[in-house]
mmCIF file of C-alpha atoms in Angstrom:
data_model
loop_
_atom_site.group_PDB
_atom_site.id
_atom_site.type_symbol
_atom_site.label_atom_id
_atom_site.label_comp_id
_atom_site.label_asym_id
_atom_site.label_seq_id
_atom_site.Cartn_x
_atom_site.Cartn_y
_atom_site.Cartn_z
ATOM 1 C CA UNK A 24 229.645 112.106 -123.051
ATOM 2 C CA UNK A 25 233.089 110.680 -124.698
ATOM 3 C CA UNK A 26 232.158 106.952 -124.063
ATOM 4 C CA UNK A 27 231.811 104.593 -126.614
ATOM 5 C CA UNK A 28 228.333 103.662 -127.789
ATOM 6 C CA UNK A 29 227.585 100.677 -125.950
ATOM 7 C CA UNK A 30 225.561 98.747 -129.169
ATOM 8 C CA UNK A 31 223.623 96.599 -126.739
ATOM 9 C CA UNK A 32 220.578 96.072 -128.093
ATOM 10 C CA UNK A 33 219.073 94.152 -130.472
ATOM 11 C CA UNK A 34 219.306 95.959 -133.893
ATOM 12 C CA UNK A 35 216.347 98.290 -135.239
ATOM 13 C CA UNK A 36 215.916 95.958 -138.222
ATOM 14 C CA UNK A 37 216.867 92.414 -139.574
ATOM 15 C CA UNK A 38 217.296 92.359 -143.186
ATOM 16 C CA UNK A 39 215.418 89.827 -145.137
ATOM 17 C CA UNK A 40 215.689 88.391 -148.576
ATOM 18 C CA UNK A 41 214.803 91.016 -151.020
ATOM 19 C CA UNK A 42 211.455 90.192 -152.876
ATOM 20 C CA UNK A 43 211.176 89.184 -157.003
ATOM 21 C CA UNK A 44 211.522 92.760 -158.088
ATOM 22 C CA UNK A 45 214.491 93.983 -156.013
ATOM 23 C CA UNK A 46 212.657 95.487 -153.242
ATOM 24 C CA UNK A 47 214.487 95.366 -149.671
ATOM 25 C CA UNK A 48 212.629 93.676 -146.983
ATOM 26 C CA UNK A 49 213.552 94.184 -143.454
ATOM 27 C CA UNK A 50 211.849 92.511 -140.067
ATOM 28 C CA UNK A 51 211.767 95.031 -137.287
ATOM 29 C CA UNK A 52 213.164 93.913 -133.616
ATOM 30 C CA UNK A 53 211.220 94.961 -130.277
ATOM 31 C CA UNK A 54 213.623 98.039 -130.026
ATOM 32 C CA UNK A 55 211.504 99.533 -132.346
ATOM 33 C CA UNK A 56 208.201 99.209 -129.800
ATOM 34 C CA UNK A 57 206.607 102.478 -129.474
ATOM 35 C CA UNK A 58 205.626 103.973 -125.746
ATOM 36 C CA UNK A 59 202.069 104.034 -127.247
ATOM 37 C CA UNK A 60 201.216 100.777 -128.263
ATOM 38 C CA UNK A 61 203.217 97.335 -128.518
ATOM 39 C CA UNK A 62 201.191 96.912 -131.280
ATOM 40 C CA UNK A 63 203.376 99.575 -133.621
ATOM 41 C CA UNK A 64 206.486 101.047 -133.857
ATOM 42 C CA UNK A 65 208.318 104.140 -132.428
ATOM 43 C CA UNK A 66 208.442 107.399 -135.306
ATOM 44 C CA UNK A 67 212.260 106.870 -135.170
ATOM 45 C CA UNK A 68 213.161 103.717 -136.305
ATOM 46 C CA UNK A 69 211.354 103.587 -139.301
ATOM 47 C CA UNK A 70 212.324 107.954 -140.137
ATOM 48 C CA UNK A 71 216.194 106.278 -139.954
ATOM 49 C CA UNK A 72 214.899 103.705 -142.460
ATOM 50 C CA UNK A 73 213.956 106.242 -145.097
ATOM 51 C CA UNK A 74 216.428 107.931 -144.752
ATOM 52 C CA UNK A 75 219.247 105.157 -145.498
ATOM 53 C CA UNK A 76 216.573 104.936 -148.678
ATOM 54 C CA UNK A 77 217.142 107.696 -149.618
ATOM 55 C CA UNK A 78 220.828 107.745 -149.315
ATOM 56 C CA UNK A 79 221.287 105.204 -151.152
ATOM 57 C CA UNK A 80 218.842 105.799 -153.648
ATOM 58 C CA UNK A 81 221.369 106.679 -157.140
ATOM 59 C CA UNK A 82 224.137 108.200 -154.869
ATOM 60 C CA UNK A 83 226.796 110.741 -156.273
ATOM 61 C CA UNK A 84 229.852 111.956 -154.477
ATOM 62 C CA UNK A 85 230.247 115.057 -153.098
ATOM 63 C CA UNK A 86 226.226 115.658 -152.297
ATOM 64 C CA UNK A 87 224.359 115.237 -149.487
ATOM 65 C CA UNK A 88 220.890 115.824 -148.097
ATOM 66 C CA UNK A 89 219.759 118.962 -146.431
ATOM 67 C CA UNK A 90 215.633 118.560 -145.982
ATOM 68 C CA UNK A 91 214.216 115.270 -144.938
ATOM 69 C CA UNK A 92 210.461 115.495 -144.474
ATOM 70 C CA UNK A 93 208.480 112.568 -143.475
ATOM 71 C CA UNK A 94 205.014 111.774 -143.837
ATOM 72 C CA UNK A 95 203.592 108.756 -140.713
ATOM 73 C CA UNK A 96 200.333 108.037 -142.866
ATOM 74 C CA UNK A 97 199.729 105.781 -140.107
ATOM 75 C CA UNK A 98 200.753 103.476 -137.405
ATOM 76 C CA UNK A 99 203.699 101.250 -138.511
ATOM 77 C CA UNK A 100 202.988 97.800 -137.517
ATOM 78 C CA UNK A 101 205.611 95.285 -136.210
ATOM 79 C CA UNK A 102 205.638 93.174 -139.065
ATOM 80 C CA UNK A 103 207.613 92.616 -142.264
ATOM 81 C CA UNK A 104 208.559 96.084 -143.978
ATOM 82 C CA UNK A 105 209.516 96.450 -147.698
ATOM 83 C CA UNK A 106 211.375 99.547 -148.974
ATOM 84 C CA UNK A 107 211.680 101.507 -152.146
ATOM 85 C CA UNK A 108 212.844 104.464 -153.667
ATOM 86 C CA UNK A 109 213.193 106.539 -156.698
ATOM 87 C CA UNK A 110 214.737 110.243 -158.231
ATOM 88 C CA UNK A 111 211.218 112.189 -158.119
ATOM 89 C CA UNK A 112 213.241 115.676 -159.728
ATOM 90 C CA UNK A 113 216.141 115.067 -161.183
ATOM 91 C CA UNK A 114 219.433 117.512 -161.237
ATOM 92 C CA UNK A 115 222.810 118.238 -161.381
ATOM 93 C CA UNK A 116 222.958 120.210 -158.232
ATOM 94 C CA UNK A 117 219.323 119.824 -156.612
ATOM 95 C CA UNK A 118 217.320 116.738 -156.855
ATOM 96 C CA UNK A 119 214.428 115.522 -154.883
ATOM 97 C CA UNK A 120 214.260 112.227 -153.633
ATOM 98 C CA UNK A 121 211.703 109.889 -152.103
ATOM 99 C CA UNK A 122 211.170 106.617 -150.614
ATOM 100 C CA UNK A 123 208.378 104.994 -148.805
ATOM 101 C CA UNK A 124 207.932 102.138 -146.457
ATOM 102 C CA UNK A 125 205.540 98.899 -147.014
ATOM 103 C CA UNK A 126 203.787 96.807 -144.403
ATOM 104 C CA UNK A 127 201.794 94.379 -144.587
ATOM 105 C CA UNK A 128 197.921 95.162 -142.737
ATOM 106 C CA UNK A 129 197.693 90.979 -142.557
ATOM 107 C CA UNK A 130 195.054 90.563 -146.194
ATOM 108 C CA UNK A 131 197.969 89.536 -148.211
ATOM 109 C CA UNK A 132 198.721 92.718 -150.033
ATOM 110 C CA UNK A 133 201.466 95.867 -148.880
ATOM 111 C CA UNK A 134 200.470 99.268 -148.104
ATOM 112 C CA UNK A 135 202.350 102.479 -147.448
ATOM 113 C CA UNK A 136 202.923 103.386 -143.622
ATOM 114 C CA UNK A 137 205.275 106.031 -143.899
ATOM 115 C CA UNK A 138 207.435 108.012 -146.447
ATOM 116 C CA UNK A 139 209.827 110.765 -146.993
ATOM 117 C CA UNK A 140 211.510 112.807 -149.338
ATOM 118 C CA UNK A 141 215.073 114.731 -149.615
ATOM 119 C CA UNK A 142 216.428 117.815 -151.285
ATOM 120 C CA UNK A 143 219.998 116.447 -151.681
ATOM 121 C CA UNK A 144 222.124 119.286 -153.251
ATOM 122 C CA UNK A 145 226.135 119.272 -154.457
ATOM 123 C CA UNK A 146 228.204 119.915 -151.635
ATOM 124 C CA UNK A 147 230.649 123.758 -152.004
ATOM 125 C CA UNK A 148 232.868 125.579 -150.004
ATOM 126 C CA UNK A 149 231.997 127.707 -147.417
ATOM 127 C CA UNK A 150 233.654 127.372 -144.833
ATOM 128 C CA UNK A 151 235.320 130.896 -144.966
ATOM 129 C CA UNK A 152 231.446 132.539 -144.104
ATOM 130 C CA UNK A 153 230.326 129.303 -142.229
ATOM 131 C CA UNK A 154 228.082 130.724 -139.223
ATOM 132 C CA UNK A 155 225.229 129.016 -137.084
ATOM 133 C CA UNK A 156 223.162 131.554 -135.187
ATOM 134 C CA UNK A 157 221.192 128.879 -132.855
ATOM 135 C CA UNK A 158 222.556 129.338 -128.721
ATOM 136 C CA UNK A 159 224.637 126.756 -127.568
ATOM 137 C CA UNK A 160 223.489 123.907 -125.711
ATOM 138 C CA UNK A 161 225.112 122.902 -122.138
ATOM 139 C CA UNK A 162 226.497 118.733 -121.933
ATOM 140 C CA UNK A 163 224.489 116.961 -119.527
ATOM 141 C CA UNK A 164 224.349 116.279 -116.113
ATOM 142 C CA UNK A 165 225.717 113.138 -116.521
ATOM 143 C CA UNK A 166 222.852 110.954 -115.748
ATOM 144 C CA UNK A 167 221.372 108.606 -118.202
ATOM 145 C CA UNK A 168 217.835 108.728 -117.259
ATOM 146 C CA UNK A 169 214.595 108.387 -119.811
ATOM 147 C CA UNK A 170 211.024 109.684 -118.982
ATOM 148 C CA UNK A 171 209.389 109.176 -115.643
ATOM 149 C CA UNK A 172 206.334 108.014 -117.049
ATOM 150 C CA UNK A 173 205.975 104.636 -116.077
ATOM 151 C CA UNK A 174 206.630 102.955 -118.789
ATOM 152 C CA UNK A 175 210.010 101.102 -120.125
ATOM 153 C CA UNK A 176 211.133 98.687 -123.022
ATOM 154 C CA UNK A 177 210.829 98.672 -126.665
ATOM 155 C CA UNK A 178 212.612 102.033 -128.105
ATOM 156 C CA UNK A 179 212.934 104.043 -125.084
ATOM 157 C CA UNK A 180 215.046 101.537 -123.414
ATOM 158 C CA UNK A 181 217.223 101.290 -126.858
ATOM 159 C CA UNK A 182 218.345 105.060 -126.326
ATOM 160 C CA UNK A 183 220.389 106.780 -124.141
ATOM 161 C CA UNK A 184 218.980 109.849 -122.475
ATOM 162 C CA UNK A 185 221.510 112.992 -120.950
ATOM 163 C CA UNK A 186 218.964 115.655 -119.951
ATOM 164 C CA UNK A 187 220.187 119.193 -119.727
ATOM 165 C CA UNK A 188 216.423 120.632 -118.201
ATOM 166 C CA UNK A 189 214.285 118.907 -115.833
ATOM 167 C CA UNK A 190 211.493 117.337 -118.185
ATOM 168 C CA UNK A 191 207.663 118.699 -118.206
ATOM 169 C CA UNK A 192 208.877 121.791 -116.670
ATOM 170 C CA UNK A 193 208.316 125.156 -117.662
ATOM 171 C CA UNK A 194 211.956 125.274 -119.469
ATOM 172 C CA UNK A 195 212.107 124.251 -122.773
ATOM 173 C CA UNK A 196 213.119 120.577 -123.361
ATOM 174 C CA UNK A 197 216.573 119.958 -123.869
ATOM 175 C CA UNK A 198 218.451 116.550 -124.011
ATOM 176 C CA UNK A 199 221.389 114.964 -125.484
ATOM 177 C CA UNK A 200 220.763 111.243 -126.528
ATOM 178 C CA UNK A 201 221.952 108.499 -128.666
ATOM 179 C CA UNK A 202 220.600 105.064 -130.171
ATOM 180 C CA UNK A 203 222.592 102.017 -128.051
ATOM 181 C CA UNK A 204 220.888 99.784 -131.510
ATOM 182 C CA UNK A 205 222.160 99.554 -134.839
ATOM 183 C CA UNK A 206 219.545 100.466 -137.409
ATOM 184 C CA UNK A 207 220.293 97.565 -139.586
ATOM 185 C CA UNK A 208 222.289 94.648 -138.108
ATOM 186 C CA UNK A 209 225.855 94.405 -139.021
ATOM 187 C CA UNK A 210 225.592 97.611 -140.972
ATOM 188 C CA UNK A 211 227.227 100.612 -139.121
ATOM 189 C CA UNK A 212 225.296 104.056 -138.810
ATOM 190 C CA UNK A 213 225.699 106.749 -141.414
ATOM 191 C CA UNK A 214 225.425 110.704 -139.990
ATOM 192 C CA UNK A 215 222.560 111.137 -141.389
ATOM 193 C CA UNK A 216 220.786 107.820 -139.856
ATOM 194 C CA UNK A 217 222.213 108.388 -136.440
ATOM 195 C CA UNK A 218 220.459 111.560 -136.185
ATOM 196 C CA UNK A 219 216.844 110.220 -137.840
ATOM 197 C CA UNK A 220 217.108 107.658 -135.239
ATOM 198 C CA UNK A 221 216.694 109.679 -132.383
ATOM 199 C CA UNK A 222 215.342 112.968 -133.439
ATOM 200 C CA UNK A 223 211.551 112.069 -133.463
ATOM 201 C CA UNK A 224 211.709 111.848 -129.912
ATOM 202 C CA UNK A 225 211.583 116.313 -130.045
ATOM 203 C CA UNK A 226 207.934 116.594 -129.091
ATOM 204 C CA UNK A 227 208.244 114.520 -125.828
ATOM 205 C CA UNK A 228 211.289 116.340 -125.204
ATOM 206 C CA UNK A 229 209.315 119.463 -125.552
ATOM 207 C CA UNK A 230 206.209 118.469 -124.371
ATOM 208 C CA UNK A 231 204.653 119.885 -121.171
ATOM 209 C CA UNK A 232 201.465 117.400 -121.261
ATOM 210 C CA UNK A 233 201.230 114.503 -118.495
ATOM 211 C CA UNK A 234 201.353 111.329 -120.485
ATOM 212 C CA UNK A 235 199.187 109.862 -117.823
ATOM 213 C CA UNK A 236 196.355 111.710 -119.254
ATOM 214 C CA UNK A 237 197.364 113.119 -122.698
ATOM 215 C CA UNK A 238 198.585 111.496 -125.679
ATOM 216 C CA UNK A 239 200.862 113.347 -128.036
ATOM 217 C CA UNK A 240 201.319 111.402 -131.778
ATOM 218 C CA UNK A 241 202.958 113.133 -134.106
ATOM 219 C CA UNK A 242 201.745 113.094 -138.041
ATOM 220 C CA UNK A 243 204.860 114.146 -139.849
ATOM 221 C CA UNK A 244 208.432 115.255 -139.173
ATOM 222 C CA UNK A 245 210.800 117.770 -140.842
ATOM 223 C CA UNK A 246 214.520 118.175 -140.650
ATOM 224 C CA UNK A 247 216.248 120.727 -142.379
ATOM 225 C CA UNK A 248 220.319 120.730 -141.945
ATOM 226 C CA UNK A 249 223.045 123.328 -142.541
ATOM 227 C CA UNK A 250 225.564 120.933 -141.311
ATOM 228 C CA UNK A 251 226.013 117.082 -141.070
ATOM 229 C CA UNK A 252 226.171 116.106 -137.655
ATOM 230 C CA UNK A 253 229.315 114.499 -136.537
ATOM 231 C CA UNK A 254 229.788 111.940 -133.505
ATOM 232 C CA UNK A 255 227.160 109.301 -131.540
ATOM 233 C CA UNK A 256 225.098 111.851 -129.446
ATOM 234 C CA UNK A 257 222.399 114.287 -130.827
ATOM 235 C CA UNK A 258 221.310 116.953 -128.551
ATOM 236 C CA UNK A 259 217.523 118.291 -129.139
ATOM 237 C CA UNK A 260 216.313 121.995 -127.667
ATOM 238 C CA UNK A 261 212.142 121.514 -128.173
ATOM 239 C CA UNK A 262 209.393 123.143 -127.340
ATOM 240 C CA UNK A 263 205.814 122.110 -128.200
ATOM 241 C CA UNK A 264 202.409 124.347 -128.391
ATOM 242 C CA UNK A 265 199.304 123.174 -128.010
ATOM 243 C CA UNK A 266 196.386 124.705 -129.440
ATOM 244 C CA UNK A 267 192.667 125.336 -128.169
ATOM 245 C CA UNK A 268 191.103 122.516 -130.697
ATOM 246 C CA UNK A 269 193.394 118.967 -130.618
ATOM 247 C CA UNK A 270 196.358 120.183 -132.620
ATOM 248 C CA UNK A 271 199.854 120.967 -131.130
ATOM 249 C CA UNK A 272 203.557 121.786 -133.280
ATOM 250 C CA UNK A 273 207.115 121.251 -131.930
ATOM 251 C CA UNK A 274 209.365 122.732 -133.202
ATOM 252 C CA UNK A 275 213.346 121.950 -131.945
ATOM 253 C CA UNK A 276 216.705 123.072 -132.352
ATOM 254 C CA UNK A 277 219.467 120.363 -133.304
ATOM 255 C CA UNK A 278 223.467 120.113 -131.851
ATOM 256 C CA UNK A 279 226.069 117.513 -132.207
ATOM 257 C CA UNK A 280 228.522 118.268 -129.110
ATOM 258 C CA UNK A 281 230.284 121.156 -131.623
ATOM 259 C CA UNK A 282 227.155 123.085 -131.632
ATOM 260 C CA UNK A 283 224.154 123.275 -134.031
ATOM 261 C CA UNK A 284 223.417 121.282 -136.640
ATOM 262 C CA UNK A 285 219.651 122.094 -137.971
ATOM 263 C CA UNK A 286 216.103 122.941 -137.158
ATOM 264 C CA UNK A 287 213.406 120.424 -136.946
ATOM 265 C CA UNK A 288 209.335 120.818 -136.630
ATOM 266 C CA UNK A 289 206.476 118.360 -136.408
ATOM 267 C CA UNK A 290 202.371 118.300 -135.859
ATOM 268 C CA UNK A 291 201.161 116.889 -133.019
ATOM 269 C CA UNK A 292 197.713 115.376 -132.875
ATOM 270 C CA UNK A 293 196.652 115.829 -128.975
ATOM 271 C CA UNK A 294 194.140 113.725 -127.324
ATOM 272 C CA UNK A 295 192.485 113.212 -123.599
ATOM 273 C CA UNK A 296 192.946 109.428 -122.354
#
């Protein structure tokens, strides 16, 4: 999995003219087109979006962030998207951070669609006790290959897919896979963003469900990181529960190609098509 990443798709985002008060407007490409609807946009793309928010939200040297949750208050529409962000707790070495993004629902006015915030904490030395406990995860086989559900374009084409288990088996999920979009054009991918970009994809990893006749949304997504990940591809371990009454969790491990990197866990609202 040495190659380069082969940027050949149309960036994630278009930056626009920022609006009267500073705000950051971006236009979203059709690599952002979720495998639900055309209509709205894949939970990755716009996660990756916060997140540059909220790195570069009053940035200090030597911190960095280590929890990222993110609330999807609903779908996020293919139209114009405004950003902001702001210190919610100040500190010296622990401050929260938030940011939230801004469509417009087509009545003039802008509305929140989705929105995260970050513990970033001062950065130490540990490296003489650093340990991760997590098992290692295998490379793949080698072949790029996304779901076999029928269904191509928009974001799942934009990725790169190296599956380590056969997918909707009784193994848990795991995959290694990699954005082949920038998330902003001409800007190049932080860590942090690389990883955002890709890692809401854990409860289809992890799902067992036929997407012929189950849909799996999920409502939020947390990441929480002992280490930054280094390097293009992300792998994801996942496996998702479903309960008795609509309501499933995944919950996945996270690698870069040295080994793990984090934890991450979403809700899943499950429906019957």
């Amino acid at each position: 999995m040495g190659d380069p990443r082969p940027l050949d798709h149309e960036p994630f985002y278009r930056p626009l003219p920022a609006d009267e008060d500073g705000i950051e407007r971006f236009a979203p490409s059709p690599s952002t087109i979720s495998l639900w609807a055309e209509t709205m946009q894949h939970g990755s793309p716009p996660a990756a979006l916060l997140v540059r928010a909220l790195e570069r939200c009053c940035p200090r040297e030597n911190t960095r962030l280590t929890r990222v949750s993110v609330e999807i208050l609903g779908p996020v529409p293919l139209t114009e998207i405004r950003v902001r962000s702001w210190i919610e707790r100040p500190g010296r070495n622990i401050e929260l951070v938030a940011a939230e993004l801004l469509a417009h629902p087509g009545d003039g006015t802008f509305r929140p669609v989705a929105s995260a915030r970050g513990w970033r904490m001062a950065a130490g030395d540990t490296t003489a006790v650093e340990s991760a406990y997590d098992p290692p995860m295998p490379a793949g086989d080698g072949t790029a290959r996304g779901f076999d559900w029928g269904v191509s374009g928009g974001y799942l084409d934009a990725v790169d897919w190296h599956w380590v288990s056969t997918p909707g088996t009784a193994e848990p999920g795991r995959a290694w896979i990699r954005t082949r979009a920038a998330l902003v054009a001409d800007e190049p991918l932080s860590q942090m963003q690389n990883l955002f970009a890709v890692v809401d994809v854990a409860n289809g990893v992890g799902s067992k469900l036929d997407f012929r006749k189950w849909t799996f949304l999920n409502t939020d997504l947390t990441v929480h990181l002992h280490r930054v990940p280094v390097g293009d591809w992300i792998g994801i371990s996942a496996e998702t529960s479903v309960g008795p009454d609509g309501v499933g969790m995944c919950a996945g491990i996270l690698y870069d190609e040295s080994g793990p990197v984090g934890r991450s866990a979403q809700t899943v609202l499950v429906r019957s098509r």
